[in-house]
mmCIF file of C-alpha atoms in Angstrom:
data_model
loop_
_atom_site.group_PDB
_atom_site.id
_atom_site.type_symbol
_atom_site.label_atom_id
_atom_site.label_comp_id
_atom_site.label_asym_id
_atom_site.label_seq_id
_atom_site.Cartn_x
_atom_site.Cartn_y
_atom_site.Cartn_z
ATOM 1 C CA UNK K 59 -95.923 -41.866 -24.819
ATOM 2 C CA UNK K 60 -95.506 -40.357 -28.212
ATOM 3 C CA UNK K 61 -91.662 -39.555 -29.704
ATOM 4 C CA UNK K 62 -92.224 -35.878 -28.708
ATOM 5 C CA UNK K 63 -92.919 -36.759 -25.333
ATOM 6 C CA UNK K 64 -90.035 -39.085 -24.641
ATOM 7 C CA UNK K 65 -87.579 -36.557 -26.424
ATOM 8 C CA UNK K 66 -88.707 -33.553 -24.043
ATOM 9 C CA UNK K 67 -88.290 -36.143 -20.891
ATOM 10 C CA UNK K 68 -84.703 -36.739 -22.099
ATOM 11 C CA UNK K 69 -83.920 -33.460 -22.770
ATOM 12 C CA UNK K 70 -85.060 -32.508 -19.330
ATOM 13 C CA UNK K 71 -82.983 -35.133 -17.916
ATOM 14 C CA UNK K 72 -80.092 -34.102 -19.737
ATOM 15 C CA UNK K 73 -80.278 -30.499 -20.338
ATOM 16 C CA UNK K 74 -78.037 -28.770 -22.911
ATOM 17 C CA UNK K 75 -76.395 -25.711 -21.841
ATOM 18 C CA UNK K 76 -75.442 -24.592 -25.357
ATOM 19 C CA UNK K 77 -77.992 -22.875 -27.808
ATOM 20 C CA UNK K 78 -78.803 -24.064 -30.821
ATOM 21 C CA UNK K 79 -77.552 -21.940 -33.887
ATOM 22 C CA UNK K 80 -81.069 -20.783 -34.896
ATOM 23 C CA UNK K 81 -81.528 -19.478 -30.989
ATOM 24 C CA UNK K 82 -78.332 -17.495 -31.117
ATOM 25 C CA UNK K 83 -78.224 -13.685 -31.440
ATOM 26 C CA UNK K 84 -77.478 -12.935 -34.970
ATOM 27 C CA UNK K 85 -77.078 -9.825 -37.146
ATOM 28 C CA UNK K 86 -78.890 -8.984 -40.055
ATOM 29 C CA UNK K 87 -76.823 -7.852 -43.049
ATOM 30 C CA UNK K 88 -78.422 -4.416 -42.914
ATOM 31 C CA UNK K 89 -77.259 -4.372 -39.256
ATOM 32 C CA UNK K 90 -73.868 -5.468 -40.273
ATOM 33 C CA UNK K 91 -73.257 -2.688 -42.911
ATOM 34 C CA UNK K 92 -74.501 -0.097 -40.120
ATOM 35 C CA UNK K 93 -71.914 -1.115 -38.030
ATOM 36 C CA UNK K 94 -68.907 -1.483 -40.299
ATOM 37 C CA UNK K 95 -70.219 2.128 -41.825
ATOM 38 C CA UNK K 96 -70.069 3.500 -38.468
ATOM 39 C CA UNK K 97 -66.932 2.142 -37.723
ATOM 40 C CA UNK K 98 -65.298 3.235 -41.026
ATOM 41 C CA UNK K 99 -66.605 6.940 -40.741
ATOM 42 C CA UNK K 100 -65.495 7.238 -36.705
ATOM 43 C CA UNK K 101 -61.989 6.153 -38.077
ATOM 44 C CA UNK K 102 -61.893 8.635 -40.818
ATOM 45 C CA UNK K 103 -63.092 11.603 -38.457
ATOM 46 C CA UNK K 104 -60.719 10.732 -35.423
ATOM 47 C CA UNK K 105 -57.586 12.534 -35.211
ATOM 48 C CA UNK K 106 -54.440 10.445 -34.941
ATOM 49 C CA UNK K 107 -53.256 9.735 -31.392
ATOM 50 C CA UNK K 108 -50.159 11.269 -30.670
ATOM 51 C CA UNK K 109 -47.235 8.961 -29.393
ATOM 52 C CA UNK K 110 -46.959 8.924 -25.759
ATOM 53 C CA UNK K 111 -42.781 8.327 -26.293
ATOM 54 C CA UNK K 112 -40.452 9.096 -29.192
ATOM 55 C CA UNK K 113 -37.295 7.063 -28.804
ATOM 56 C CA UNK K 114 -34.521 9.104 -30.830
ATOM 57 C CA UNK K 115 -31.561 7.237 -29.690
ATOM 58 C CA UNK K 116 -30.792 3.494 -28.812
ATOM 59 C CA UNK K 117 -30.140 2.978 -25.234
ATOM 60 C CA UNK K 118 -28.018 0.103 -25.965
ATOM 61 C CA UNK K 119 -24.633 0.891 -27.535
ATOM 62 C CA UNK K 120 -23.752 -0.764 -30.770
ATOM 63 C CA UNK K 121 -20.221 -2.271 -30.500
ATOM 64 C CA UNK K 122 -20.400 -3.412 -34.269
ATOM 65 C CA UNK K 123 -17.598 -6.115 -33.510
ATOM 66 C CA UNK K 124 -19.220 -9.090 -35.072
ATOM 67 C CA UNK K 125 -17.086 -10.342 -37.915
ATOM 68 C CA UNK K 126 -19.117 -13.689 -38.432
ATOM 69 C CA UNK K 127 -22.550 -14.992 -38.172
ATOM 70 C CA UNK K 128 -23.527 -18.725 -37.370
ATOM 71 C CA UNK K 129 -27.021 -19.577 -37.712
ATOM 72 C CA UNK K 130 -27.724 -23.076 -36.854
ATOM 73 C CA UNK K 131 -31.154 -24.703 -38.005
ATOM 74 C CA UNK K 132 -31.733 -28.198 -36.576
ATOM 75 C CA UNK K 133 -34.356 -29.820 -38.841
ATOM 76 C CA UNK K 134 -33.814 -32.880 -36.810
ATOM 77 C CA UNK K 135 -33.154 -31.239 -33.306
ATOM 78 C CA UNK K 136 -33.218 -32.594 -29.824
ATOM 79 C CA UNK K 137 -35.694 -31.748 -27.580
ATOM 80 C CA UNK K 138 -35.800 -28.129 -25.935
ATOM 81 C CA UNK K 139 -36.668 -29.570 -22.688
ATOM 82 C CA UNK K 140 -33.425 -31.821 -22.585
ATOM 83 C CA UNK K 141 -31.110 -28.746 -24.050
ATOM 84 C CA UNK K 142 -31.734 -25.095 -23.671
ATOM 85 C CA UNK K 143 -34.833 -24.975 -21.691
ATOM 86 C CA UNK K 144 -34.016 -27.806 -19.288
ATOM 87 C CA UNK K 145 -36.583 -29.774 -17.231
ATOM 88 C CA UNK K 146 -34.819 -31.997 -15.170
ATOM 89 C CA UNK K 147 -37.218 -35.169 -13.806
ATOM 90 C CA UNK K 148 -35.744 -37.636 -11.424
ATOM 91 C CA UNK K 149 -36.062 -40.878 -13.043
ATOM 92 C CA UNK K 150 -36.635 -39.520 -16.482
ATOM 93 C CA UNK K 151 -33.735 -37.196 -17.145
ATOM 94 C CA UNK K 152 -30.344 -39.142 -17.721
ATOM 95 C CA UNK K 153 -27.772 -38.803 -14.947
ATOM 96 C CA UNK K 154 -25.522 -38.240 -17.470
ATOM 97 C CA UNK K 155 -26.602 -34.950 -18.372
ATOM 98 C CA UNK K 156 -24.999 -33.440 -14.835
ATOM 99 C CA UNK K 157 -27.728 -30.362 -14.793
ATOM 100 C CA UNK K 158 -26.225 -27.241 -12.982
ATOM 101 C CA UNK K 159 -27.163 -23.673 -12.860
ATOM 102 C CA UNK K 160 -24.713 -21.676 -14.457
ATOM 103 C CA UNK K 161 -25.231 -17.758 -14.816
ATOM 104 C CA UNK K 162 -28.796 -18.288 -13.663
ATOM 105 C CA UNK K 163 -29.561 -21.182 -16.361
ATOM 106 C CA UNK K 164 -30.264 -24.659 -15.682
ATOM 107 C CA UNK K 165 -28.052 -26.295 -18.189
ATOM 108 C CA UNK K 166 -27.113 -30.164 -19.037
ATOM 109 C CA UNK K 167 -23.218 -29.694 -18.685
ATOM 110 C CA UNK K 168 -22.797 -33.257 -19.072
ATOM 111 C CA UNK K 169 -24.633 -33.398 -22.477
ATOM 112 C CA UNK K 170 -22.972 -29.931 -23.813
ATOM 113 C CA UNK K 171 -19.862 -29.507 -21.854
ATOM 114 C CA UNK K 172 -18.223 -27.247 -24.345
ATOM 115 C CA UNK K 173 -21.164 -24.842 -24.326
ATOM 116 C CA UNK K 174 -21.416 -24.890 -20.797
ATOM 117 C CA UNK K 175 -17.922 -23.690 -20.754
ATOM 118 C CA UNK K 176 -18.941 -20.809 -22.957
ATOM 119 C CA UNK K 177 -22.347 -20.065 -21.542
ATOM 120 C CA UNK K 178 -21.285 -16.303 -20.951
ATOM 121 C CA UNK K 179 -20.772 -15.959 -24.542
ATOM 122 C CA UNK K 180 -24.301 -16.591 -26.186
ATOM 123 C CA UNK K 181 -27.629 -15.638 -25.320
ATOM 124 C CA UNK K 182 -30.586 -17.827 -24.859
ATOM 125 C CA UNK K 183 -34.084 -16.296 -26.429
ATOM 126 C CA UNK K 184 -36.840 -18.395 -25.021
ATOM 127 C CA UNK K 185 -39.677 -15.949 -26.459
ATOM 128 C CA UNK K 186 -39.964 -17.501 -29.692
ATOM 129 C CA UNK K 187 -43.134 -18.900 -30.877
ATOM 130 C CA UNK K 188 -43.805 -20.934 -33.652
ATOM 131 C CA UNK K 189 -47.024 -20.385 -35.709
ATOM 132 C CA UNK K 190 -46.670 -23.160 -38.302
ATOM 133 C CA UNK K 191 -47.742 -26.518 -37.197
ATOM 134 C CA UNK K 192 -45.572 -28.247 -40.275
ATOM 135 C CA UNK K 193 -42.159 -28.857 -39.689
ATOM 136 C CA UNK K 194 -41.009 -27.714 -43.300
ATOM 137 C CA UNK K 195 -43.414 -24.641 -43.068
ATOM 138 C CA UNK K 196 -41.697 -23.722 -39.788
ATOM 139 C CA UNK K 197 -38.139 -24.252 -40.988
ATOM 140 C CA UNK K 198 -38.713 -21.935 -43.988
ATOM 141 C CA UNK K 199 -40.385 -19.452 -41.688
ATOM 142 C CA UNK K 200 -37.419 -19.374 -39.273
ATOM 143 C CA UNK K 201 -35.026 -18.488 -42.078
ATOM 144 C CA UNK K 202 -36.895 -15.908 -44.056
ATOM 145 C CA UNK K 203 -39.141 -14.177 -40.843
ATOM 146 C CA UNK K 204 -42.329 -14.416 -42.461
ATOM 147 C CA UNK K 205 -45.051 -16.970 -43.403
ATOM 148 C CA UNK K 206 -43.800 -18.688 -46.535
ATOM 149 C CA UNK K 207 -47.588 -19.194 -47.530
ATOM 150 C CA UNK K 208 -47.882 -15.361 -47.604
ATOM 151 C CA UNK K 209 -47.878 -13.089 -50.351
ATOM 152 C CA UNK K 210 -44.251 -12.465 -50.075
ATOM 153 C CA UNK K 211 -43.002 -15.983 -49.094
ATOM 154 C CA UNK K 212 -41.647 -17.074 -52.278
ATOM 155 C CA UNK K 213 -39.574 -13.873 -52.729
ATOM 156 C CA UNK K 214 -38.322 -13.173 -49.290
ATOM 157 C CA UNK K 215 -34.739 -13.604 -48.593
ATOM 158 C CA UNK K 216 -32.941 -15.720 -46.287
ATOM 159 C CA UNK K 217 -31.603 -14.270 -43.417
ATOM 160 C CA UNK K 218 -28.229 -15.390 -44.675
ATOM 161 C CA UNK K 219 -28.705 -13.268 -47.527
ATOM 162 C CA UNK K 220 -29.549 -10.186 -45.759
ATOM 163 C CA UNK K 221 -26.201 -10.648 -43.589
ATOM 164 C CA UNK K 222 -24.327 -11.324 -46.757
ATOM 165 C CA UNK K 223 -25.620 -8.299 -48.274
ATOM 166 C CA UNK K 224 -24.667 -6.074 -45.332
ATOM 167 C CA UNK K 225 -21.431 -7.611 -45.048
ATOM 168 C CA UNK K 226 -20.452 -7.243 -48.741
ATOM 169 C CA UNK K 227 -18.499 -4.111 -48.409
ATOM 170 C CA UNK K 228 -16.103 -5.882 -45.968
ATOM 171 C CA UNK K 229 -15.011 -8.558 -48.250
ATOM 172 C CA UNK K 230 -11.332 -8.538 -49.668
ATOM 173 C CA UNK K 231 -10.146 -9.715 -52.989
ATOM 174 C CA UNK K 232 -8.501 -12.922 -50.975
ATOM 175 C CA UNK K 233 -11.736 -14.167 -50.088
ATOM 176 C CA UNK K 234 -12.813 -17.033 -52.278
ATOM 177 C CA UNK K 235 -15.833 -18.502 -50.955
ATOM 178 C CA UNK K 236 -19.125 -16.431 -50.810
ATOM 179 C CA UNK K 237 -20.249 -14.660 -47.974
ATOM 180 C CA UNK K 238 -23.311 -16.875 -47.241
ATOM 181 C CA UNK K 239 -21.919 -20.941 -46.865
ATOM 182 C CA UNK K 240 -25.105 -23.107 -46.184
ATOM 183 C CA UNK K 241 -23.702 -26.664 -44.576
ATOM 184 C CA UNK K 242 -25.813 -29.514 -44.997
ATOM 185 C CA UNK K 243 -28.777 -27.227 -46.098
ATOM 186 C CA UNK K 244 -29.713 -28.422 -49.432
ATOM 187 C CA UNK K 245 -33.398 -27.264 -48.703
ATOM 188 C CA UNK K 246 -32.410 -23.951 -47.132
ATOM 189 C CA UNK K 247 -34.554 -20.799 -48.416
ATOM 190 C CA UNK K 248 -32.879 -18.817 -51.390
ATOM 191 C CA UNK K 249 -31.813 -15.091 -51.829
ATOM 192 C CA UNK K 250 -35.528 -14.329 -52.576
ATOM 193 C CA UNK K 251 -35.526 -10.635 -54.693
ATOM 194 C CA UNK K 252 -31.606 -10.452 -53.837
ATOM 195 C CA UNK K 253 -29.271 -10.817 -56.546
ATOM 196 C CA UNK K 254 -28.148 -14.635 -57.008
ATOM 197 C CA UNK K 255 -24.578 -13.645 -55.739
ATOM 198 C CA UNK K 256 -26.123 -13.464 -52.195
ATOM 199 C CA UNK K 257 -27.392 -16.857 -52.632
ATOM 200 C CA UNK K 258 -26.544 -19.864 -49.748
ATOM 201 C CA UNK K 259 -23.509 -21.745 -51.268
ATOM 202 C CA UNK K 260 -24.850 -25.171 -50.245
ATOM 203 C CA UNK K 261 -22.113 -27.602 -49.525
ATOM 204 C CA UNK K 262 -22.346 -31.063 -48.131
ATOM 205 C CA UNK K 263 -19.038 -31.961 -46.335
ATOM 206 C CA UNK K 264 -17.258 -34.968 -47.645
ATOM 207 C CA UNK K 265 -14.013 -36.946 -47.434
ATOM 208 C CA UNK K 266 -13.660 -36.142 -51.288
ATOM 209 C CA UNK K 267 -13.514 -32.542 -50.679
ATOM 210 C CA UNK K 268 -15.886 -29.735 -51.526
ATOM 211 C CA UNK K 269 -18.029 -30.435 -54.680
ATOM 212 C CA UNK K 270 -18.420 -27.911 -57.560
ATOM 213 C CA UNK K 271 -15.275 -26.150 -56.790
ATOM 214 C CA UNK K 272 -13.156 -27.604 -59.632
ATOM 215 C CA UNK K 273 -14.522 -28.429 -63.055
ATOM 216 C CA UNK K 274 -14.436 -32.005 -64.084
ATOM 217 C CA UNK K 275 -13.097 -31.285 -67.767
ATOM 218 C CA UNK K 276 -10.247 -29.491 -66.492
ATOM 219 C CA UNK K 277 -8.845 -26.095 -65.816
ATOM 220 C CA UNK K 278 -8.220 -25.143 -69.799
ATOM 221 C CA UNK K 279 -11.745 -26.681 -70.652
ATOM 222 C CA UNK K 280 -13.206 -24.546 -68.021
ATOM 223 C CA UNK K 281 -11.381 -21.459 -69.174
ATOM 224 C CA UNK K 282 -12.482 -21.928 -72.824
ATOM 225 C CA UNK K 283 -16.052 -22.186 -71.800
ATOM 226 C CA UNK K 284 -15.962 -18.825 -69.880
ATOM 227 C CA UNK K 285 -14.381 -16.901 -72.597
ATOM 228 C CA UNK K 286 -10.454 -16.965 -71.652
ATOM 229 C CA UNK K 287 -8.156 -16.538 -74.357
ATOM 230 C CA UNK K 288 -7.503 -20.143 -76.215
ATOM 231 C CA UNK K 289 -4.021 -21.782 -75.726
ATOM 232 C CA UNK K 290 -1.277 -20.495 -78.440
ATOM 233 C CA UNK K 291 0.147 -23.248 -80.834
ATOM 234 C CA UNK K 292 3.347 -23.365 -79.041
ATOM 235 C CA UNK K 293 1.740 -24.098 -75.687
ATOM 236 C CA UNK K 294 -0.108 -26.748 -77.120
ATOM 237 C CA UNK K 295 2.793 -28.181 -78.937
ATOM 238 C CA UNK K 296 4.728 -27.991 -75.648
ATOM 239 C CA UNK K 297 1.856 -29.492 -73.914
ATOM 240 C CA UNK K 298 2.046 -32.677 -76.283
ATOM 241 C CA UNK K 299 5.892 -32.929 -75.827
ATOM 242 C CA UNK K 300 5.386 -33.609 -72.145
ATOM 243 C CA UNK K 301 3.078 -36.517 -72.769
ATOM 244 C CA UNK K 302 4.679 -40.095 -72.616
ATOM 245 C CA UNK K 303 5.158 -41.936 -75.692
ATOM 246 C CA UNK K 304 2.811 -44.539 -76.503
ATOM 247 C CA UNK K 305 3.961 -48.009 -75.643
#
């Protein structure tokens, strides 16, 4: 028995249902352009389909009472099946979670008791689908609402910058900090094509206070650097008179 007969016998014993690439249906270049040209011509000749329903008013009345927006991005987040999409499994889910049904939602009241007490004040959205497989890419995608690797990825503004520019008209002279504060978000997306004043003011909490809120060289030096009038000779002499004499 030669090699071809052995192969035929093996193939009959273990048939392969998938056709090889050269045995599959194919489209020649001429057929491809024929089909493509037909589709383009048909789309140009076809008239626009009328809209079935035209919505002129919003069915939900807008209260417009929001004063602040808190956007929490958990870069190292807990599992959603243990928190906002609880999946209780006997012997696996800790009993300290104390799961309970609140407003029709299965919720770990023992794990997040304060949120459980306020469950009627927020909405849980479970229809979000992540298209990115890399965490850093998905985190940026969540902030700008589009693919960061796309054409407009580098210039798309952070959702916080969008809120900041919308709330700019409501700011008062007594408000010191920018509208958009980003806590523990050193890698947060920027303002994109918006002006820099709507960029996230990135703050890392510390027992020493907020960094970059005071000048290290003192207020007088800062004012001279930004163009404030220099101190007069009289004020300089007064400051020297207040210094303690050298021992």
